[in-house]
Amino acid sequence: MEILVNLKDEIGVIRPEIYGHFCEHLGECIYGGIWVGENSKIPNIAGIRKDVVEALKRVKVSVFRWPGGCFADCYHWQDGIGPKKERPKRVNYHWGKVIETNEFGTHEFIQFCKLIGASPYICGNVGTGSPKELRDWIEYCNFEGESTLSLLRKQNGSESPFNVKYWGIGNENWGCGGHFTPEDYASEYRRFSTFAFEFGQKISLIACGPGGNDLQWTEKFFKKITEPGNYINRINGYACHYYCGTAGTATEYSTDEWYQLLKKAIYMEKLIQDQRNLMDYFDPERKIELIIDEWGTWHRPAPGRNPSFLWQQNTLRDAMVAALTLDILNRNADKVGMANIAQTVNVLQSLILTFEDKIVLTPTYYVYQLYQKHQGGRSLKLFFDSPTVQFKTDNGMDSLRTLSGSASLKDKKIFLTLTNSHTEMEDEIKVSLHGEVKIKGVSGKIITHPDFKAYNTTEEEKVKIDDFEVKVVADKEIIFHLLPKSIYGLEISLR
Ligand code: AHR
């Protein structure tokens, strides 16, 4: 099979923010996963787990979304500042009615972002909050001068402003964020965005888009935002959520269920195309970025775990979902401005699972480590004729194209990522470059395992990144052997 990389046709720059993450006050994501407190025996930096920080630094997290999720529309930021002992204890309404101690608040989140080198993205509270509360939060975080709120920030330990750029106006406001109609949410957006002042750095306001590919939400929201009076320039990003769900369970699935889930995952491509086409109608200059600020697998609750905590195991199949999705996002780099997998630690499609003082890096983690080289590259078009597999579903037969990929160009290097989701098929692959370039060298990395249900534990790391052989055979050609159920990263240096 031949794959053609076209260097003459660039899609756009792959924003590092596409490699973004999300952490919510949910289950053991924050408490136990990121935050253990200063007095913990688990090594920590001012309460934040050292092992998690070190692992996340290696995948180059560009941006972190916090504090939710559904939690965001119940969260009052003033609860999470000042001396920890005096912070109120609240009930975490959405996630198990557990006690939220507010030990991890704005300062702790910013410290966490600084430690891993990520930009903070704060999701504001529309459901139970007010425009004043959001405006005050922005002032507290970003105001350089001497207001009561900025002085309070200084008193709480941060002389310099946090310069938070990304601010979400609510989360899933069609659901847990208030069950608004798109028209009512658009009115709220107008009101909230009016008072979301910029202090210092230009801020980016993100509107709540649909759950899945709900085109009615998008159409009605944009109609109401644009008439009467055009408030569209108050929107910098428009955020959809897409969970591909499950097939079978997290760790038990048949070959058909493997394909069923991957087919649901690649629906992301249709979602992006449909949503961007509709957005183009209202925003023909394409000033608003499409954002996917929650995405990933969502398996059935793991036996023996609190079902409200959304803890799940993560196999080679989840890695395949991550790779297919990141390739889709790269291929839509001219419209997608940010994407945040849900969620970084211990919740849904995690990169890291913690077990007291130990951590496990999941197969999804290794996809992020492999793919980070795409960040900031110029996305290129690929051409190939993918094989197709047929598989059974509850409603009959379906099919899936089993070869997928994306490529980017940066610093005289092409980075090509490919997935072969076929569970059995192997092939010889020739990659040819189309453009005025010559290949200097190539290196190859692979993520795979003989068992398609393989996952990592504290005892054994089965799914990780390995080297594999790839040869330069001509000025513009390389060859390698494609294995079944495998994910590839090829770095091709150019003369
Ligand atoms: O990520 C878990 C939940 O999924 C989030 O809180 C919510 O936004 C979504 O429904």
Short mmCIF file of C-alpha atoms and ligand atoms in Angstrom, two decimals:
data_model
loop_
_atom_site.label_atom_id
_atom_site.label_comp_id
_atom_site.label_asym_id
_atom_site.label_seq_id
_atom_site.Cartn_x
_atom_site.Cartn_y
_atom_site.Cartn_z
CA MET A 1 0.00 0.00 0.00
CA GLU A 2 1.24 3.52 -0.75
CA ILE A 3 0.75 6.64 1.36
CA LEU A 4 1.39 9.96 -0.29
CA VAL A 5 2.32 12.97 1.86
CA ASN A 6 1.62 16.17 -0.02
CA LEU A 7 4.00 18.92 1.05
CA LYS A 8 2.43 21.33 -1.42
CA ASP A 9 -0.95 21.36 0.34
CA GLU A 10 -0.93 22.69 3.90
CA ILE A 11 -4.14 22.66 5.96
CA GLY A 12 -3.05 25.01 8.73
CA VAL A 13 -0.99 25.14 11.90
CA ILE A 14 -1.82 22.45 14.46
CA ARG A 15 -2.50 24.52 17.54
CA PRO A 16 -0.74 23.05 20.59
CA GLU A 17 -4.08 23.58 22.38
CA ILE A 18 -5.49 20.63 20.40
CA TYR A 19 -3.32 18.61 22.78
CA GLY A 20 -5.24 19.97 25.77
CA HIS A 21 -6.56 18.29 28.89
CA PHE A 22 -9.36 18.55 31.39
CA CYS A 23 -9.55 17.97 35.14
CA GLU A 24 -12.75 18.19 37.14
CA HIS A 25 -13.67 17.92 40.79
CA LEU A 26 -15.00 14.45 40.10
CA GLY A 27 -14.11 11.19 41.81
CA GLU A 28 -10.35 10.95 42.25
CA CYS A 29 -9.28 13.27 39.47
CA ILE A 30 -8.31 16.20 41.68
CA TYR A 31 -8.27 14.69 45.17
CA GLY A 32 -5.86 11.73 45.15
CA GLY A 33 -5.06 12.16 41.46
CA ILE A 34 -3.51 15.62 41.32
CA TRP A 35 -3.79 16.94 44.84
CA VAL A 36 -2.65 15.00 47.93
CA GLY A 37 -1.97 17.95 50.26
CA GLU A 38 1.29 19.23 51.71
CA ASN A 39 1.28 16.71 54.57
CA SER A 40 0.89 13.62 52.41
CA LYS A 41 3.52 10.85 52.42
CA ILE A 42 3.18 10.84 48.64
CA PRO A 43 5.95 13.09 47.30
CA ASN A 44 4.39 16.44 46.40
CA ILE A 45 5.15 20.01 45.49
CA ALA A 46 3.04 22.21 47.77
CA GLY A 47 0.36 19.49 47.80
CA ILE A 48 0.49 18.56 44.09
CA ARG A 49 1.66 15.01 43.24
CA LYS A 50 5.23 15.04 41.91
CA ASP A 51 4.86 11.82 39.88
CA VAL A 52 1.80 13.20 38.06
CA VAL A 53 3.55 16.51 37.35
CA GLU A 54 6.64 14.74 35.97
CA ALA A 55 4.53 12.44 33.77
CA LEU A 56 2.45 15.32 32.39
CA LYS A 57 5.55 17.40 31.63
CA ARG A 58 6.68 14.63 29.30
CA VAL A 59 3.54 14.84 27.15
CA LYS A 60 3.73 18.65 26.85
CA VAL A 61 0.25 19.56 28.05
CA SER A 62 -0.64 22.78 26.27
CA VAL A 63 -3.78 23.80 28.13
CA PHE A 64 -5.77 22.58 31.12
CA ARG A 65 -9.52 23.03 31.58
CA TRP A 66 -10.87 23.25 35.14
CA PRO A 67 -12.94 23.04 37.46
CA GLY A 68 -15.55 21.16 35.38
CA GLY A 69 -17.59 19.83 33.66
CA CYS A 70 -20.90 19.78 35.44
CA PHE A 71 -19.08 20.79 38.62
CA ALA A 72 -18.29 24.21 37.11
CA ASP A 73 -21.91 25.36 37.16
CA CYS A 74 -22.14 24.65 40.90
CA TYR A 75 -18.72 26.07 41.79
CA HIS A 76 -18.27 29.40 43.53
CA TRP A 77 -14.65 30.42 43.18
CA GLN A 78 -14.51 32.41 46.43
CA ASP A 79 -14.93 29.06 48.26
CA GLY A 80 -11.50 28.01 47.00
CA ILE A 81 -9.25 30.89 48.06
CA GLY A 82 -7.70 31.98 51.36
CA PRO A 83 -6.52 29.84 54.29
CA LYS A 84 -7.44 26.21 53.62
CA LYS A 85 -8.85 25.62 57.12
CA GLU A 86 -11.38 28.39 56.62
CA ARG A 87 -12.60 27.22 53.22
CA PRO A 88 -16.21 26.01 53.30
CA LYS A 89 -17.16 22.39 52.82
CA ARG A 90 -19.76 21.90 50.10
CA VAL A 91 -21.64 18.96 48.67
CA ASN A 92 -20.42 17.92 45.23
CA TYR A 93 -23.91 17.91 43.80
CA HIS A 94 -23.25 16.09 40.53
CA TRP A 95 -20.58 13.59 41.46
CA GLY A 96 -21.62 11.33 44.31
CA LYS A 97 -22.73 14.04 46.78
CA VAL A 98 -19.30 13.76 48.41
CA ILE A 99 -17.85 16.60 50.47
CA GLU A 100 -15.83 19.12 48.51
CA THR A 101 -13.25 20.53 50.89
CA ASN A 102 -12.18 23.29 48.50
CA GLU A 103 -8.55 22.57 49.35
CA PHE A 104 -7.80 22.73 45.65
CA GLY A 105 -8.89 26.15 44.38
CA THR A 106 -7.74 28.80 41.94
CA HIS A 107 -4.21 29.26 43.36
CA GLU A 108 -3.61 25.50 43.49
CA PHE A 109 -4.88 25.07 39.92
CA ILE A 110 -2.63 27.86 38.63
CA GLN A 111 0.33 26.37 40.50
CA PHE A 112 -0.41 22.98 38.90
CA CYS A 113 -0.54 24.56 35.42
CA LYS A 114 2.75 26.37 36.07
CA LEU A 115 4.43 23.15 37.20
CA ILE A 116 3.51 21.31 34.02
CA GLY A 117 3.87 24.31 31.71
CA ALA A 118 0.22 24.46 30.58
CA SER A 119 -2.07 27.45 30.00
CA PRO A 120 -5.04 27.54 32.36
CA TYR A 121 -8.57 27.44 30.95
CA ILE A 122 -11.20 28.25 33.56
CA CYS A 123 -14.82 27.32 33.03
CA GLY A 124 -17.15 29.87 34.65
CA ASN A 125 -20.44 29.25 36.40
CA VAL A 126 -23.58 30.24 34.49
CA GLY A 127 -26.01 27.69 35.98
CA THR A 128 -25.88 28.86 39.61
CA GLY A 129 -23.55 31.83 39.23
CA SER A 130 -23.85 35.41 38.06
CA PRO A 131 -22.11 37.71 35.58
CA LYS A 132 -20.68 39.57 38.59
CA GLU A 133 -19.16 36.40 40.02
CA LEU A 134 -17.45 35.62 36.71
CA ARG A 135 -16.30 39.20 36.22
CA ASP A 136 -14.85 39.24 39.76
CA TRP A 137 -13.04 35.95 39.14
CA ILE A 138 -11.40 37.39 36.01
CA GLU A 139 -10.44 40.53 37.92
CA TYR A 140 -9.04 38.46 40.80
CA CYS A 141 -6.93 36.40 38.42
CA ASN A 142 -5.81 38.96 35.88
CA PHE A 143 -5.89 42.52 37.25
CA GLU A 144 -2.43 44.05 37.63
CA GLY A 145 -3.48 47.22 39.46
CA GLU A 146 -4.68 47.66 43.02
CA SER A 147 -8.33 46.72 43.39
CA THR A 148 -9.75 45.01 46.45
CA LEU A 149 -9.86 41.73 44.52
CA SER A 150 -6.33 41.94 43.14
CA LEU A 151 -5.06 42.86 46.61
CA LEU A 152 -6.83 39.80 47.93
CA ARG A 153 -5.00 37.69 45.34
CA LYS A 154 -1.71 39.22 46.49
CA GLN A 155 -2.61 38.59 50.12
CA ASN A 156 -3.34 34.98 49.17
CA GLY A 157 0.16 34.56 47.83
CA SER A 158 0.29 35.74 44.25
CA GLU A 159 1.80 39.16 43.70
CA SER A 160 1.67 38.81 39.94
CA PRO A 161 -1.55 38.24 38.03
CA PHE A 162 -2.34 34.78 36.71
CA ASN A 163 -3.09 36.04 33.20
CA VAL A 164 -5.70 33.40 32.51
CA LYS A 165 -6.51 33.65 28.83
CA TYR A 166 -9.26 31.08 28.31
CA TRP A 167 -12.64 31.56 30.03
CA GLY A 168 -15.64 29.32 29.42
CA ILE A 169 -19.12 30.79 29.78
CA GLY A 170 -20.66 27.75 31.46
CA ASN A 171 -20.53 24.05 30.68
CA GLU A 172 -23.13 21.88 28.94
CA ASN A 173 -25.77 24.53 29.55
CA TRP A 174 -28.19 22.42 27.51
CA GLY A 175 -27.91 19.81 30.33
CA CYS A 176 -26.25 19.82 33.75
CA GLY A 177 -25.33 23.50 33.33
CA GLY A 178 -28.94 24.70 33.64
CA HIS A 179 -31.07 22.95 30.97
CA PHE A 180 -31.27 26.13 28.93
CA THR A 181 -32.79 26.30 25.48
CA PRO A 182 -30.22 27.45 22.89
CA GLU A 183 -32.01 30.81 22.69
CA ASP A 184 -32.02 31.30 26.47
CA TYR A 185 -28.36 30.31 26.68
CA ALA A 186 -27.54 32.78 23.89
CA SER A 187 -29.20 35.54 25.97
CA GLU A 188 -27.19 34.47 28.98
CA TYR A 189 -24.05 34.45 26.85
CA ARG A 190 -24.73 38.03 25.77
CA ARG A 191 -25.18 39.06 29.42
CA PHE A 192 -22.19 37.19 30.85
CA SER A 193 -19.80 38.15 28.05
CA THR A 194 -20.72 41.83 28.43
CA PHE A 195 -19.17 41.87 31.91
CA ALA A 196 -16.25 39.56 31.25
CA PHE A 197 -13.70 42.36 31.01
CA GLU A 198 -10.20 41.96 29.77
CA PHE A 199 -7.50 42.75 32.30
CA GLY A 200 -4.02 42.75 30.80
CA GLN A 201 -3.69 39.84 28.41
CA LYS A 202 -6.43 39.52 25.79
CA ILE A 203 -8.86 36.91 27.00
CA SER A 204 -10.60 34.33 24.91
CA LEU A 205 -14.26 33.66 25.66
CA ILE A 206 -15.64 30.22 24.95
CA ALA A 207 -19.33 29.57 24.40
CA CYS A 208 -21.05 26.31 25.23
CA GLY A 209 -21.76 24.40 22.04
CA PRO A 210 -23.78 21.24 21.59
CA GLY A 211 -23.60 17.82 23.13
CA GLY A 212 -22.55 15.61 20.23
CA ASN A 213 -23.42 16.81 16.77
CA ASP A 214 -26.63 18.67 17.70
CA LEU A 215 -26.99 21.06 14.76
CA GLN A 216 -30.22 22.55 16.11
CA TRP A 217 -28.44 23.85 19.19
CA THR A 218 -25.78 25.48 17.01
CA GLU A 219 -28.25 26.99 14.57
CA LYS A 220 -30.57 28.38 17.22
CA PHE A 221 -27.72 29.66 19.40
CA PHE A 222 -26.03 31.51 16.54
CA LYS A 223 -29.34 32.93 15.28
CA LYS A 224 -30.07 34.42 18.68
CA ILE A 225 -26.50 35.70 19.11
CA THR A 226 -26.58 37.45 15.75
CA GLU A 227 -30.11 38.92 15.86
CA PRO A 228 -30.95 41.51 17.01
CA GLY A 229 -27.54 43.14 17.18
CA ASN A 230 -24.51 41.05 16.26
CA TYR A 231 -22.75 39.73 19.34
CA ILE A 232 -20.73 37.18 17.43
CA ASN A 233 -17.46 39.05 18.00
CA ARG A 234 -17.83 38.30 21.72
CA ILE A 235 -17.21 34.62 20.96
CA ASN A 236 -13.66 33.36 20.46
CA GLY A 237 -14.33 29.66 20.73
CA TYR A 238 -17.39 27.47 20.42
CA ALA A 239 -17.10 24.25 22.42
CA CYS A 240 -18.69 20.91 21.51
CA HIS A 241 -18.52 17.77 23.62
CA TYR A 242 -18.32 14.32 22.11
CA TYR A 243 -18.00 11.07 24.02
CA CYS A 244 -17.84 7.99 21.81
CA GLY A 245 -19.04 5.83 24.71
CA THR A 246 -18.27 2.14 24.81
CA ALA A 247 -18.92 -1.27 23.25
CA GLY A 248 -18.65 -4.25 25.56
CA THR A 249 -16.88 -3.04 28.69
CA ALA A 250 -13.60 -1.21 29.30
CA THR A 251 -11.59 -4.43 29.29
CA GLU A 252 -13.89 -7.11 27.85
CA TYR A 253 -14.86 -6.81 24.21
CA SER A 254 -15.13 -8.92 21.09
CA THR A 255 -13.49 -8.08 17.75
CA ASP A 256 -16.84 -6.70 16.57
CA GLU A 257 -17.02 -4.49 19.68
CA TRP A 258 -13.46 -3.29 19.03
CA TYR A 259 -14.58 -2.06 15.61
CA GLN A 260 -17.93 -0.73 16.90
CA LEU A 261 -16.20 1.60 19.34
CA LEU A 262 -13.62 2.78 16.80
CA LYS A 263 -16.42 3.51 14.34
CA LYS A 264 -18.15 5.64 16.99
CA ALA A 265 -14.85 7.42 17.69
CA ILE A 266 -14.33 8.48 14.08
CA TYR A 267 -17.78 10.09 14.06
CA MET A 268 -15.76 13.03 15.41
CA GLU A 269 -14.79 13.82 11.82
CA LYS A 270 -18.42 14.17 10.69
CA LEU A 271 -19.23 16.21 13.78
CA ILE A 272 -16.42 18.65 13.05
CA GLN A 273 -17.36 18.93 9.39
CA ASP A 274 -21.09 19.44 10.07
CA GLN A 275 -20.53 21.94 12.86
CA ARG A 276 -17.92 23.95 10.98
CA ASN A 277 -20.08 24.11 7.85
CA LEU A 278 -22.95 25.51 9.88
CA MET A 279 -20.68 27.91 11.75
CA ASP A 280 -19.36 29.20 8.40
CA TYR A 281 -22.87 30.42 7.61
CA PHE A 282 -22.95 32.66 10.69
CA ASP A 283 -19.23 33.38 10.86
CA PRO A 284 -18.07 33.50 7.23
CA GLU A 285 -14.72 35.04 8.17
CA ARG A 286 -14.06 32.03 10.41
CA LYS A 287 -13.08 34.09 13.41
CA ILE A 288 -14.56 31.64 15.89
CA GLU A 289 -12.55 28.52 16.63
CA LEU A 290 -14.27 25.20 16.96
CA ILE A 291 -13.30 23.63 20.27
CA ILE A 292 -13.89 20.10 21.52
CA ASP A 293 -13.37 20.65 25.21
CA GLU A 294 -14.54 17.22 26.33
CA TRP A 295 -14.06 14.02 24.38
CA GLY A 296 -13.13 10.39 24.91
CA THR A 297 -14.42 6.94 25.74
CA TRP A 298 -17.02 6.40 28.45
CA HIS A 299 -17.19 2.78 29.60
CA ARG A 300 -19.52 1.10 32.06
CA PRO A 301 -18.65 1.67 35.75
CA ALA A 302 -15.80 -0.57 36.88
CA PRO A 303 -16.94 -3.28 39.34
CA GLY A 304 -16.19 -2.39 42.96
CA ARG A 305 -15.78 1.33 42.25
CA ASN A 306 -18.19 4.17 43.07
CA PRO A 307 -20.17 4.54 39.80
CA SER A 308 -20.36 8.33 40.30
CA PHE A 309 -16.56 8.53 40.14
CA LEU A 310 -16.35 7.44 36.47
CA TRP A 311 -13.18 5.43 37.01
CA GLN A 312 -12.33 3.15 34.10
CA GLN A 313 -9.48 0.98 32.86
CA ASN A 314 -7.75 1.97 29.64
CA THR A 315 -6.64 -0.56 27.01
CA LEU A 316 -5.02 -0.60 23.60
CA ARG A 317 -8.52 0.09 22.23
CA ASP A 318 -8.66 3.41 24.14
CA ALA A 319 -5.22 4.24 22.73
CA MET A 320 -6.59 3.58 19.25
CA VAL A 321 -9.53 5.94 19.97
CA ALA A 322 -7.09 8.64 21.11
CA ALA A 323 -4.86 8.23 18.04
CA LEU A 324 -7.77 8.24 15.58
CA THR A 325 -9.23 11.33 17.25
CA LEU A 326 -5.96 13.27 17.36
CA ASP A 327 -5.43 12.50 13.67
CA ILE A 328 -8.91 13.87 12.91
CA LEU A 329 -8.19 17.02 14.93
CA ASN A 330 -4.86 17.49 13.11
CA ARG A 331 -6.60 17.12 9.77
CA ASN A 332 -9.01 19.90 10.77
CA ALA A 333 -6.29 22.22 12.07
CA ASP A 334 -7.70 25.12 10.04
CA LYS A 335 -10.81 25.20 12.27
CA VAL A 336 -10.17 23.34 15.53
CA GLY A 337 -8.50 25.65 18.04
CA MET A 338 -8.47 23.46 21.12
CA ALA A 339 -9.46 19.99 22.32
CA ASN A 340 -9.42 18.54 25.83
CA ILE A 341 -9.54 14.83 26.49
CA ALA A 342 -11.70 13.85 29.47
CA GLN A 343 -10.11 13.50 31.96
CA THR A 344 -6.40 13.48 32.81
CA VAL A 345 -6.25 11.39 35.98
CA ASN A 346 -8.52 8.62 37.31
CA VAL A 347 -11.67 9.69 35.43
CA LEU A 348 -12.94 8.40 32.05
CA GLN A 349 -10.21 8.17 29.38
CA SER A 350 -7.34 9.00 31.68
CA LEU A 351 -3.69 9.36 30.84
CA ILE A 352 -2.77 8.43 34.38
CA LEU A 353 -4.29 6.11 36.97
CA THR A 354 -3.12 6.50 40.55
CA PHE A 355 -2.93 3.69 43.09
CA GLU A 356 -2.03 5.35 46.41
CA ASP A 357 1.67 6.23 45.98
CA LYS A 358 2.02 4.55 42.56
CA ILE A 359 0.92 5.65 39.13
CA VAL A 360 0.16 3.80 35.94
CA LEU A 361 0.66 5.46 32.58
CA THR A 362 -2.19 4.25 30.38
CA PRO A 363 -2.02 3.35 26.68
CA THR A 364 -3.73 6.72 26.04
CA TYR A 365 -0.83 8.44 27.82
CA TYR A 366 1.61 6.92 25.34
CA VAL A 367 -0.43 8.18 22.40
CA TYR A 368 -0.12 11.71 23.79
CA GLN A 369 3.60 11.22 24.31
CA LEU A 370 3.99 9.97 20.74
CA TYR A 371 1.77 12.59 19.10
CA GLN A 372 3.13 15.67 20.90
CA LYS A 373 5.54 16.29 18.01
CA HIS A 374 2.56 17.47 15.95
CA GLN A 375 2.11 20.51 18.21
CA GLY A 376 2.79 23.69 16.27
CA GLY A 377 3.46 21.82 13.00
CA ARG A 378 1.78 22.67 9.71
CA SER A 379 -0.81 20.01 8.95
CA LEU A 380 -0.30 18.30 5.57
CA LYS A 381 -2.69 16.33 3.41
CA LEU A 382 -2.29 12.57 3.02
CA PHE A 383 -3.58 10.37 0.20
CA PHE A 384 -4.09 6.61 0.40
CA ASP A 385 -6.70 4.02 -0.27
CA SER A 386 -7.55 2.46 3.08
CA PRO A 387 -8.61 -1.18 3.39
CA THR A 388 -12.10 -1.68 4.82
CA VAL A 389 -13.27 -4.21 7.39
CA GLN A 390 -16.85 -5.46 7.84
CA PHE A 391 -18.16 -6.08 11.36
CA LYS A 392 -21.37 -6.96 13.15
CA THR A 393 -23.48 -4.50 15.12
CA ASP A 394 -26.82 -4.90 16.95
CA ASN A 395 -28.55 -3.64 13.81
CA GLY A 396 -26.74 -5.69 11.16
CA MET A 397 -23.39 -5.13 9.46
CA ASP A 398 -21.22 -2.03 9.34
CA SER A 399 -17.79 -1.21 7.91
CA LEU A 400 -14.69 0.74 8.95
CA ARG A 401 -11.73 2.06 6.99
CA THR A 402 -8.83 0.65 8.95
CA LEU A 403 -5.96 2.93 7.96
CA SER A 404 -5.97 6.50 9.23
CA GLY A 405 -3.39 9.18 9.84
CA SER A 406 -2.15 12.75 9.77
CA ALA A 407 1.12 14.52 9.01
CA SER A 408 2.73 17.81 9.94
CA LEU A 409 5.80 19.77 8.97
CA LYS A 410 8.01 21.66 11.40
CA ASP A 411 11.72 22.54 11.50
CA LYS A 412 12.54 20.55 8.33
CA LYS A 413 10.93 17.45 9.76
CA ILE A 414 7.76 15.67 8.76
CA PHE A 415 5.93 13.92 11.54
CA LEU A 416 3.58 11.24 10.26
CA THR A 417 1.20 9.37 12.54
CA LEU A 418 -0.76 6.34 11.34
CA THR A 419 -3.13 3.84 12.88
CA ASN A 420 -3.90 0.39 11.59
CA SER A 421 -7.07 -0.54 13.46
CA HIS A 422 -7.41 -3.88 11.68
CA THR A 423 -6.99 -6.67 14.23
CA GLU A 424 -5.30 -9.03 11.75
CA MET A 425 -4.21 -7.33 8.56
CA GLU A 426 -0.55 -6.51 7.98
CA ASP A 427 1.05 -4.97 4.93
CA GLU A 428 4.18 -3.45 3.42
CA ILE A 429 3.81 0.34 3.37
CA LYS A 430 5.58 2.77 1.10
CA VAL A 431 5.42 6.43 2.13
CA SER A 432 6.15 8.86 -0.73
CA LEU A 433 6.69 12.58 -0.36
CA HIS A 434 5.22 14.93 -2.90
CA GLY A 435 7.23 18.18 -2.99
CA GLU A 436 10.68 19.65 -3.62
CA VAL A 437 12.39 17.81 -0.75
CA LYS A 438 14.83 14.98 -0.11
CA ILE A 439 14.82 12.66 2.87
CA LYS A 440 17.85 12.77 5.17
CA GLY A 441 16.77 10.14 7.69
CA VAL A 442 13.82 8.53 9.42
CA SER A 443 13.01 7.08 12.82
CA GLY A 444 9.96 5.09 13.80
CA LYS A 445 8.00 4.48 16.99
CA ILE A 446 5.14 2.08 17.53
CA ILE A 447 2.44 1.39 20.13
CA THR A 448 0.96 -2.10 19.90
CA HIS A 449 0.51 -5.39 21.74
CA PRO A 450 -0.34 -8.96 20.65
CA ASP A 451 -3.40 -8.88 22.94
CA PHE A 452 -5.93 -6.29 21.74
CA LYS A 453 -7.34 -6.02 25.26
CA ALA A 454 -3.93 -5.28 26.83
CA TYR A 455 -3.65 -2.60 29.51
CA ASN A 456 -1.03 -1.44 31.99
CA THR A 457 -0.91 -2.17 35.71
CA THR A 458 1.44 -1.29 38.55
CA GLU A 459 3.02 -4.73 38.01
CA GLU A 460 3.35 -4.72 34.24
CA GLU A 461 3.54 -2.08 31.56
CA LYS A 462 2.31 -3.92 28.48
CA VAL A 463 1.37 -1.05 26.18
CA LYS A 464 4.05 1.56 25.64
CA ILE A 465 6.17 3.16 22.92
CA ASP A 466 8.77 0.99 21.19
CA ASP A 467 11.15 1.51 18.29
CA PHE A 468 10.49 -0.16 14.98
CA GLU A 469 12.35 -0.51 11.71
CA VAL A 470 11.71 1.89 8.87
CA LYS A 471 14.00 2.32 5.84
CA VAL A 472 14.75 5.15 3.47
CA VAL A 473 14.70 3.58 -0.03
CA ALA A 474 14.88 6.66 -2.26
CA ASP A 475 15.14 10.46 -1.97
CA LYS A 476 11.41 10.70 -1.35
CA GLU A 477 10.48 7.21 -0.20
CA ILE A 478 10.49 5.15 2.93
CA ILE A 479 9.13 1.67 3.60
CA PHE A 480 8.04 -0.23 6.68
CA HIS A 481 5.99 -3.22 7.72
CA LEU A 482 2.55 -2.34 9.08
CA LEU A 483 1.40 -4.58 11.93
CA PRO A 484 -2.21 -5.17 13.00
CA LYS A 485 -3.81 -3.02 15.79
CA SER A 486 -0.90 -0.63 15.90
CA ILE A 487 -0.20 3.09 16.13
CA TYR A 488 2.84 4.66 14.47
CA GLY A 489 4.84 7.86 14.71
CA LEU A 490 7.44 8.39 11.96
CA GLU A 491 9.81 11.31 12.06
CA ILE A 492 11.23 12.05 8.62
CA SER A 493 14.07 14.58 8.55
CA LEU A 494 14.58 16.51 5.37
CA ARG A 495 17.80 17.81 3.82
O1 AHR B 1 -16.50 14.49 32.04
C1 AHR B 1 -17.59 14.08 32.83
C2 AHR B 1 -18.82 14.91 32.56
O2 AHR B 1 -19.25 14.72 31.26
C3 AHR B 1 -18.64 16.40 32.66
O3 AHR B 1 -18.75 16.87 33.95
C4 AHR B 1 -19.77 16.92 31.82
O4 AHR B 1 -19.49 18.16 31.23
C5 AHR B 1 -20.00 15.83 30.80
O5 AHR B 1 -21.31 15.46 30.69
#
